[in-house]
């Protein structure tokens, strides 16, 4: 029995990320976009007790689904929170070590999990394309114990050298580099999630390492979409494609306007554990 | 204390003693009414060249009416703290009001990028947390504060952050300079005529923004009786002596939401987004800012009571704010 399923690259990134989340942990998420959607999906389907904090000072809200459109500008985003605080207060909580995971999106990532959300182009003063800036990512990636990064599997995103390091991974990768830069001890990037792969970081070298692979992709497919070669984990796990239930909740309840989950379409044919790629939409500009 | 490394970015240099003298010499300590029009408030308290910090943004409880008045009065060469901001910065840059931006996060598109490439605006990278923390330092009357982020990144290199040895433990720690803006703008839910203010809901830094600034302008949804306010003193977040002007501006956060009161006008947010994409910010500003003489006139002429009623009615969540 085969079944055909179609989803966007971003829907895969979001579902894979949401499956990494546990109900007994605290998350610090960007105020909107894929990180928040992944957290809401995890809360809705797998871990209703999961608590998260947003940089606007909202602590452990209970967003009613379906989420209102333009959640970033709606009181629904902070509905029935445990507390309403402010930006400094929630940063202090992360600084104290309360927050287990930061969940963030990146424009570019390097082999040590450092990332860029500021600009791409030749120089800070001359951006080819300017983005919003570090936002809360620098403090979240510095102060939470572990960081989950979400990005697309593209050569222009996995780069040898960032155009700008907005937020820290393992910096130059040397032992103690974060501590020497004044960041809290024992912190750093934990997973990087793309539509094709999940990466972790080698404990010895702190270099990015392929950990899991989509059933329709090969190691070569992944490496072809990176400027540098990642380490390859000892036993590659398989990523499940988004389930019908995950897709339905994502589209109908969490991201009702489709602003966040939109992307390039991927169609696979599922046969038990196996999945065959039928079609993958590509876009020069990327979504 | 050894400075191990330092960034090279320009920043508004803190001077706590100068700030104290300013407060001593200029702030009104008596209980006097500070209620005035937005025109008078911006004319009296915002000067060309000022550093302006504001709380929240054009999506949520931002001082939108005050910003439009800044644009209407064609203030120039402002330096703004764009932390956790939406297209506020875009509007101010499109109107030619701003030439320096400290960036935390801002909605950014062609208006700001073109201005940057043409040298009309200079950006300085920080982060939302760092900017808010610099305001906290400013609100504490301190010259700087230590923090455990920014280090090791390009934000460190291009900002005014320094890495020092902690004088107690010897371990490396970053410090950032305090920020005492010339002007702080905060849109509040309620205040009395003297400026004692209540802010409801999660918020970025209403208190730090007001207390760190030299000149403070509040816009408020509601002016409430001072005797009534004093029955619930715990709700007062900003005390009157910090406040220079109180502007009564119902729907003062429009087109954004003021949670618990009214929803954001998504149609308007789309219109401003499209104006930027299409290079029609001049037309947008003409319609929403220059063609009217006040916030009140803008609401009447371009939004209309019917739409305002809908935005109010659609905000069904009241708990935590007004109940």
XYZ file of C-alpha atoms in Angstrom:
610
model
C 0.000 0.000 0.000
C 1.510 3.278 -0.997
C 0.332 6.695 -0.016
C 1.260 10.040 -1.475
C 1.784 13.020 0.802
C 2.519 16.629 -0.024
C 3.885 19.189 2.385
C 6.139 22.235 2.317
C 9.795 22.220 3.324
C 8.834 24.524 6.201
C 6.113 22.139 7.373
C 8.764 19.419 7.594
C 11.129 21.706 9.501
C 8.376 22.691 11.927
C 7.091 19.153 12.568
C 10.606 17.750 13.026
C 11.438 20.541 15.476
C 8.208 20.096 17.402
C 8.985 16.397 17.910
C 12.197 17.385 19.703
C 10.180 19.149 22.420
C 9.206 17.774 25.826
C 6.455 18.746 28.206
C 8.668 18.997 31.272
C 11.055 21.539 29.776
C 10.976 25.300 29.436
C 11.409 26.910 26.027
C 12.316 30.433 25.001
C 11.008 31.135 21.537
C 11.138 33.921 19.024
C 7.896 35.931 19.100
C 6.635 34.591 15.803
C 7.500 32.536 12.764
C 8.595 28.888 12.606
C 9.910 28.626 16.210
C 6.615 29.727 17.772
C 4.596 27.593 15.351
C 6.725 24.527 16.240
C 6.154 25.123 19.952
C 2.388 25.558 19.457
C 2.243 22.363 17.391
C 4.108 20.419 20.094
C 1.742 21.783 22.754
C -1.321 20.910 20.720
C -0.358 17.370 19.708
C 2.311 15.953 21.958
C 3.028 17.942 25.081
C 0.111 20.100 26.256
C 1.944 20.958 29.476
C 4.982 22.355 27.606
C 5.722 25.894 28.767
C 7.385 28.639 26.803
C 8.468 32.175 27.274
C 8.433 34.962 24.721
C 10.741 37.959 24.737
C 7.869 40.426 25.166
C 7.622 39.168 28.730
C 4.867 36.606 28.259
C 5.455 33.598 30.524
C 3.762 30.259 29.782
C 0.663 31.400 27.852
C -2.173 29.119 26.800
C -2.965 30.244 23.284
C -6.456 29.189 22.204
C -6.506 27.439 18.857
C -7.287 28.130 16.115
C -4.758 30.895 16.587
C -5.842 34.331 15.415
C -4.285 35.594 12.184
C -1.300 37.871 12.726
C -0.717 36.355 16.169
C 2.240 38.669 16.744
C -0.211 41.573 17.057
C -2.987 39.812 18.971
C -3.801 39.498 22.648
C -4.416 35.797 21.962
C -0.632 35.325 21.944
C -0.372 36.069 25.651
C -3.749 34.626 26.689
C -3.904 33.001 30.129
C -0.195 33.310 30.722
C 1.209 32.310 34.097
C 2.670 35.804 34.251
C 3.005 38.957 32.223
C 6.425 40.437 32.729
C 8.728 42.429 30.461
C 11.728 41.857 28.240
C 14.408 42.364 30.875
C 12.667 40.030 33.322
C 12.467 37.055 30.960
C 16.100 37.568 29.933
C 17.008 37.427 33.608
C 15.161 34.116 33.891
C 17.196 32.733 31.006
C 20.355 34.147 32.593
C 19.505 32.364 35.845
C 19.435 29.033 34.009
C 15.682 28.386 34.090
C 15.225 28.014 30.354
C 16.224 24.659 28.873
C 15.901 25.407 25.176
C 15.940 28.409 22.919
C 14.139 27.885 19.597
C 15.257 30.184 16.779
C 15.319 30.650 13.027
C 18.496 31.522 11.139
C 19.338 33.077 7.778
C 22.853 31.563 7.673
C 24.521 28.939 9.890
C 28.201 27.973 10.010
C 29.857 24.714 11.011
C 29.974 25.697 14.689
C 26.327 26.663 14.881
C 26.963 30.403 14.856
C 24.235 32.154 12.936
C 23.216 35.261 11.079
C 19.914 37.120 11.066
C 21.262 40.567 10.189
C 22.216 40.793 6.501
C 23.786 39.026 3.561
C 26.126 40.932 1.301
C 29.586 42.422 1.130
C 29.584 44.652 4.215
C 27.405 45.764 7.101
C 26.993 49.205 5.533
C 26.318 47.693 2.093
C 23.874 44.809 2.521
C 22.651 42.926 -0.533
C 19.707 41.992 1.625
C 19.071 43.263 5.106
C 17.055 41.294 7.666
C 15.458 42.271 10.957
C 18.553 41.947 13.097
C 19.605 39.813 16.063
C 16.265 40.488 17.756
C 16.199 38.366 20.872
C 18.281 35.604 19.299
C 21.654 36.703 20.647
C 20.513 36.568 24.264
C 18.410 33.433 23.743
C 21.301 31.561 22.064
C 23.676 32.739 24.780
C 21.630 32.224 27.918
C 19.430 29.145 27.355
C 21.128 25.827 28.049
C 20.591 24.522 24.531
C 19.540 26.035 21.228
C 17.407 24.531 18.455
C 17.964 26.276 15.130
C 15.567 26.059 12.198
C 16.632 26.770 8.626
C 16.291 25.475 5.083
C 18.810 23.033 3.578
C 20.484 25.348 1.079
C 24.104 26.031 0.221
C 23.618 29.733 0.782
C 22.397 29.031 4.306
C 25.083 26.546 5.437
C 28.098 28.714 4.780
C 31.818 28.507 5.482
C 31.818 32.061 6.679
C 28.826 34.023 7.891
C 28.345 37.455 6.385
C 27.609 38.577 9.947
C 27.528 36.636 13.204
C 24.392 37.936 14.880
C 24.233 35.191 17.486
C 26.679 32.703 18.944
C 27.056 28.992 18.424
C 30.370 27.540 19.541
C 32.159 30.626 18.136
C 35.558 29.470 16.756
C 34.876 25.957 18.013
C 37.792 25.908 20.452
C 37.194 24.489 23.920
C 35.860 27.176 26.262
C 35.380 29.755 23.500
C 31.933 30.761 24.758
C 33.134 31.116 28.336
C 36.089 33.237 27.216
C 33.641 35.535 25.417
C 31.705 36.006 28.654
C 28.817 33.605 27.944
C 27.463 31.200 30.595
C 29.224 27.830 30.892
C 27.881 24.584 29.413
C 25.571 26.289 26.926
C 25.409 26.160 23.137
C 23.665 24.958 20.008
C 22.045 21.542 20.255
C 20.193 20.774 17.042
C 19.888 22.326 13.601
C 16.741 21.244 11.791
C 16.168 21.439 8.034
C 13.607 19.844 5.740
C 16.159 17.127 4.882
C 18.180 16.646 8.017
C 18.744 17.054 11.703
C 22.240 17.957 12.851
C 23.783 17.800 16.298
C 27.280 18.857 17.349
C 30.284 16.637 17.954
C 31.260 16.845 21.621
C 35.005 16.845 20.964
C 35.242 19.302 18.094
C 31.911 21.153 18.485
C 31.470 20.812 14.718
C 28.064 20.274 13.188
C 27.287 16.589 12.572
C 24.573 14.930 10.541
C 22.349 12.988 12.920
C 19.161 12.172 11.032
C 17.991 12.148 7.443
C 14.623 12.461 5.703
C 13.666 9.079 4.206
C 13.591 10.585 0.724
C 17.031 12.228 0.922
C 20.602 10.922 0.851
C 23.723 12.110 2.627
C 24.940 13.417 -0.730
C 21.732 15.397 -1.177
C 22.372 17.099 2.135
C 26.056 17.778 1.502
C 25.200 19.183 -1.929
C 23.227 21.869 -0.109
C 26.084 22.948 2.159
C 29.220 25.003 1.524
C 31.183 22.812 3.958
C 31.159 19.095 4.725
C 29.524 18.234 8.020
C 30.678 15.361 10.195
C 28.497 12.284 9.753
C 27.061 10.654 12.859
C 27.791 6.983 13.609
C 24.256 5.796 12.915
C 21.926 7.997 10.960
C 18.363 8.121 12.202
C 15.403 8.550 9.908
C 13.149 11.596 10.077
C 9.458 10.932 9.702
C 7.632 13.029 7.164
C 4.801 15.153 8.603
C 1.765 13.065 9.493
C -1.693 13.893 8.158
C -2.636 14.936 11.674
C 0.356 17.256 12.039
C -0.348 18.874 8.697
C -3.994 19.291 9.471
C -3.351 20.911 12.861
C -0.636 23.129 11.411
C -2.770 24.386 8.564
C -6.163 24.570 10.222
C -5.291 25.578 13.775
C -1.774 26.915 14.295
C -0.889 28.878 11.173
C -4.329 29.566 9.801
C -3.178 32.165 7.288
C -0.346 29.970 5.999
C 2.143 32.820 6.356
C 4.681 30.748 8.252
C 4.336 27.261 6.774
C 4.519 28.383 3.162
C 7.516 27.216 1.170
C 8.568 24.845 -1.561
C 6.312 21.816 -1.987
C 7.659 18.325 -1.466
C 5.686 15.293 -2.622
C 6.654 11.818 -1.449
C 5.291 8.337 -1.965
C 5.178 6.440 1.317
C 5.481 2.683 1.504
C 5.822 1.516 5.091
C 9.125 2.890 6.413
C 10.249 3.985 2.995
C 9.543 7.193 1.198
C 10.320 8.034 -2.382
C 10.603 11.587 -3.552
C 8.086 12.225 -6.287
C 8.677 15.912 -6.716
C 10.522 18.684 -4.936
C 9.747 22.202 -5.960
C 12.812 24.386 -6.139
C 12.969 28.105 -6.160
C 15.976 30.179 -7.050
C 15.065 32.765 -4.479
C 13.858 30.248 -1.873
C 10.774 30.989 0.106
C 39.845 46.424 35.663
C 41.252 45.146 32.378
C 39.442 45.639 29.097
C 40.116 42.406 27.218
C 38.354 43.367 23.991
C 36.030 46.071 22.791
C 33.654 46.804 19.964
C 34.139 49.800 17.732
C 30.553 50.952 17.290
C 29.290 54.447 18.003
C 26.835 54.787 20.861
C 25.174 57.553 22.816
C 27.673 57.972 25.652
C 26.209 57.768 29.139
C 26.895 60.544 31.654
C 25.014 59.775 34.866
C 25.979 63.026 36.578
C 24.912 65.150 33.640
C 21.687 63.181 33.609
C 21.128 63.805 37.334
C 21.708 67.527 36.839
C 19.237 67.552 33.975
C 16.652 65.849 36.183
C 17.343 68.305 39.027
C 17.046 71.346 36.821
C 14.242 70.408 34.434
C 11.774 67.969 35.910
C 8.536 69.180 37.478
C 8.274 67.782 41.002
C 4.934 69.346 41.860
C 1.540 67.858 41.098
C 0.689 69.884 38.023
C -1.385 68.852 35.087
C 0.690 67.880 32.091
C -2.206 67.273 29.749
C -1.582 68.787 26.327
C -2.173 68.095 22.654
C 0.177 65.793 20.752
C 1.208 68.832 18.724
C 2.321 70.737 21.795
C 3.998 67.708 23.377
C 6.135 66.896 20.340
C 6.870 70.561 19.611
C 8.055 71.219 23.165
C 9.854 67.996 23.977
C 11.326 66.581 20.762
C 14.173 68.485 19.155
C 16.082 67.795 15.968
C 19.052 65.575 16.780
C 17.440 63.958 19.832
C 17.846 60.304 20.731
C 14.319 58.863 20.891
C 13.394 55.581 22.582
C 9.880 54.216 22.496
C 8.145 51.272 24.052
C 6.571 48.509 21.969
C 5.762 49.030 18.316
C 3.200 49.709 15.587
C 1.772 46.210 16.079
C 1.222 46.242 19.837
C 0.648 49.212 22.193
C 3.181 51.458 20.538
C 3.039 55.275 20.642
C 1.792 55.419 17.058
C -0.052 58.743 17.359
C 3.062 60.400 18.807
C 5.243 58.993 16.020
C 2.932 60.336 13.359
C 3.128 63.729 15.049
C 6.949 63.574 14.982
C 6.675 62.960 11.251
C 4.075 65.714 10.808
C 6.377 68.223 12.493
C 9.278 67.055 10.290
C 11.707 66.434 13.115
C 15.147 65.704 11.725
C 18.334 63.744 12.496
C 16.769 61.659 15.229
C 18.594 58.632 16.575
C 16.186 55.856 17.518
C 16.297 52.677 19.569
C 14.723 50.140 17.199
C 14.297 47.308 19.640
C 11.431 44.945 19.036
C 9.998 47.362 16.539
C 7.805 46.842 13.501
C 7.637 49.220 10.529
C 7.934 52.164 12.920
C 11.549 52.645 11.839
C 10.571 52.381 8.161
C 7.988 55.133 8.546
C 10.398 57.448 10.346
C 13.151 56.824 7.785
C 10.770 57.265 4.850
C 9.733 60.595 6.328
C 13.351 61.690 6.632
C 13.196 62.026 10.427
C 15.886 59.524 11.380
C 19.539 59.179 10.443
C 20.795 56.762 13.087
C 19.211 53.498 14.244
C 20.346 51.228 17.057
C 18.982 47.877 15.921
C 17.525 45.179 18.069
C 14.952 43.877 15.643
C 12.977 45.888 13.149
C 10.745 45.141 10.248
C 13.053 46.033 7.397
C 12.511 46.453 3.694
C 13.641 48.572 0.817
C 13.057 51.924 2.528
C 15.683 51.353 5.208
C 18.070 49.425 2.962
C 17.990 52.126 0.281
C 18.499 54.820 2.903
C 21.453 52.867 4.288
C 23.031 52.339 0.854
C 22.589 56.036 0.039
C 24.159 57.033 3.344
C 21.029 58.716 4.683
C 20.821 56.407 7.672
C 23.447 54.673 9.763
C 22.670 51.392 11.520
C 24.253 50.106 14.719
C 23.670 46.482 15.580
C 22.729 45.498 19.143
C 19.887 43.153 20.112
C 16.429 43.586 21.610
C 17.658 42.401 24.982
C 20.787 44.520 24.902
C 18.889 47.705 24.022
C 16.325 47.085 26.727
C 19.103 46.313 29.174
C 20.936 49.513 28.260
C 17.713 51.368 29.092
C 17.572 49.491 32.384
C 21.108 50.689 33.189
C 20.001 54.204 32.256
C 16.945 53.885 34.491
C 19.156 52.832 37.410
C 21.373 55.893 37.116
C 24.399 53.703 36.356
C 27.041 54.206 33.650
C 27.042 50.571 32.488
C 25.931 47.065 33.392
C 27.477 43.625 32.918
C 25.642 41.052 30.805
C 26.296 37.475 29.721
C 25.630 37.742 26.014
C 26.786 39.627 22.879
C 30.339 38.328 23.486
C 32.177 36.604 20.636
C 29.794 37.750 17.903
C 29.914 40.439 15.250
C 27.373 42.335 17.340
C 30.099 42.641 19.943
C 32.635 43.821 17.367
C 30.415 46.449 15.786
C 28.745 47.807 18.940
C 29.924 49.665 22.021
C 30.186 46.454 24.067
C 33.382 45.711 25.994
C 34.743 42.474 27.453
C 36.369 42.902 30.843
C 37.695 40.700 33.615
C 35.126 40.490 36.390
C 36.892 42.393 39.213
C 35.609 39.838 41.737
C 36.153 36.466 40.050
C 38.539 37.376 37.259
C 36.285 35.643 34.715
C 35.453 37.375 31.423
C 32.208 39.325 31.322
C 30.733 41.798 28.832
C 29.524 45.261 29.752
C 27.248 47.586 27.817
C 26.884 51.348 28.210
C 23.768 52.749 29.842
C 21.312 54.503 27.563
C 19.670 57.740 28.664
C 17.644 58.825 25.649
C 16.700 62.466 25.238
C 13.096 61.418 24.710
C 11.057 58.440 25.895
C 7.659 57.743 24.300
C 5.261 55.325 25.979
C 1.659 54.590 25.116
C -0.210 53.603 28.276
C -3.656 52.258 29.087
C -4.498 54.777 31.768
C -2.914 57.674 33.586
C -3.984 60.679 35.607
C -3.416 64.271 34.537
C -0.071 64.346 36.374
C 1.322 61.314 34.521
C 0.927 58.483 37.036
C 0.519 55.680 34.562
C -0.823 52.166 34.309
C 0.253 49.722 31.631
C -1.582 46.432 31.243
C -0.340 43.217 29.689
C 3.073 41.864 28.847
C 5.311 44.655 27.707
C 8.789 45.354 26.504
C 10.130 48.125 28.700
C 7.576 50.821 29.535
C 9.156 51.570 32.906
C 12.795 51.466 31.784
C 12.002 53.650 28.758
C 10.280 56.292 30.882
C 12.732 56.281 33.771
C 15.885 56.325 31.604
C 14.768 59.210 29.399
C 15.359 62.896 29.984
C 11.993 63.963 28.532
C 8.995 61.664 28.778
C 5.833 61.897 26.708
C 2.951 59.579 27.498
C 0.027 59.047 25.216
C -2.860 57.395 26.962
C -6.062 55.637 26.002
C -7.753 57.105 29.037
C -7.151 59.888 31.539
C -8.486 58.753 34.878
C -9.229 60.631 38.070
C -6.177 60.894 40.308
C -8.154 60.044 43.463
C -9.373 56.888 41.789
C -5.819 56.008 40.687
C -4.575 56.385 44.267
C -6.990 53.707 45.421
C -4.839 51.159 43.555
C -1.272 52.484 43.836
C 0.254 49.108 43.057
C -0.987 49.450 39.494
C 1.027 52.606 38.894
C 4.078 51.648 36.840
C 5.413 55.110 36.000
C 5.313 57.884 38.637
C 4.200 61.400 37.762
C 7.537 63.118 38.387
C 9.106 61.276 35.436
C 6.483 62.551 33.022
C 6.603 65.811 31.046
C 3.542 65.479 28.860
C 0.282 63.548 28.926
C -1.474 63.267 25.583
C -5.019 61.952 25.607
C -5.060 59.679 22.564
C -7.799 57.059 22.377
C -6.736 54.554 19.711
C -3.258 56.025 20.135
C -1.738 52.640 19.268
C -3.620 52.456 15.964
C -3.015 50.645 13.558
C -1.629 48.306 16.217
C -3.595 46.642 18.965
C -3.852 47.726 22.558
C -4.522 44.305 24.090
C -7.767 44.165 26.018
C -9.106 47.269 24.261
C -8.991 46.968 20.492
C -7.550 44.742 17.810
C -4.886 45.677 15.289
C -6.217 46.934 11.963
C -4.678 44.248 9.785
C -6.021 45.902 6.648
C -4.028 49.028 7.485
C -0.895 47.010 8.315
C -1.173 45.378 4.887
C -1.605 48.803 3.282
C 1.585 50.099 4.866
C 3.428 46.912 3.912
C 2.286 47.258 0.324
C 3.218 50.951 0.272
C 6.780 50.017 1.124
C 6.950 47.160 -1.397
C 5.609 49.420 -4.135
C 7.799 52.386 -3.231
C 4.744 54.441 -2.326
C 5.615 55.478 1.207
C 5.205 59.144 0.271
C 1.568 58.517 -0.637
C 1.047 56.507 2.528
C 2.501 59.264 4.697
C 0.554 61.936 2.852
C -2.706 60.104 3.517
C -2.157 59.001 7.116
C 0.022 61.830 8.453
C 0.303 65.013 6.410
C -3.240 65.344 5.085
C -4.588 65.647 8.628
C -3.653 67.953 11.469
C -4.078 65.520 14.358
C -4.541 61.929 15.429
C -8.193 62.632 16.156
C -8.731 63.996 12.662
C -6.969 60.977 11.140
C -9.271 58.586 12.989
C -12.332 60.518 11.877
C -11.295 61.076 8.275
C -9.430 57.885 7.356
C -10.614 55.213 9.755
C -14.144 56.147 10.741
C -16.203 55.388 13.815
C -17.666 52.261 12.287
C -14.236 50.643 11.843
C -13.126 51.738 15.305
C -16.225 50.158 16.811
C -15.484 46.913 14.998
C -11.867 46.847 16.187
C -13.122 47.367 19.750
C -15.868 44.792 19.516
C -13.537 42.189 18.029
C -11.156 42.416 20.969
C -13.043 39.933 23.104
C -10.183 39.118 25.488
C -10.549 41.381 28.524
C -9.320 39.225 31.356
C -6.062 40.317 32.863
C -6.425 43.802 31.411
C -9.714 45.325 32.499
C -11.165 42.521 34.597
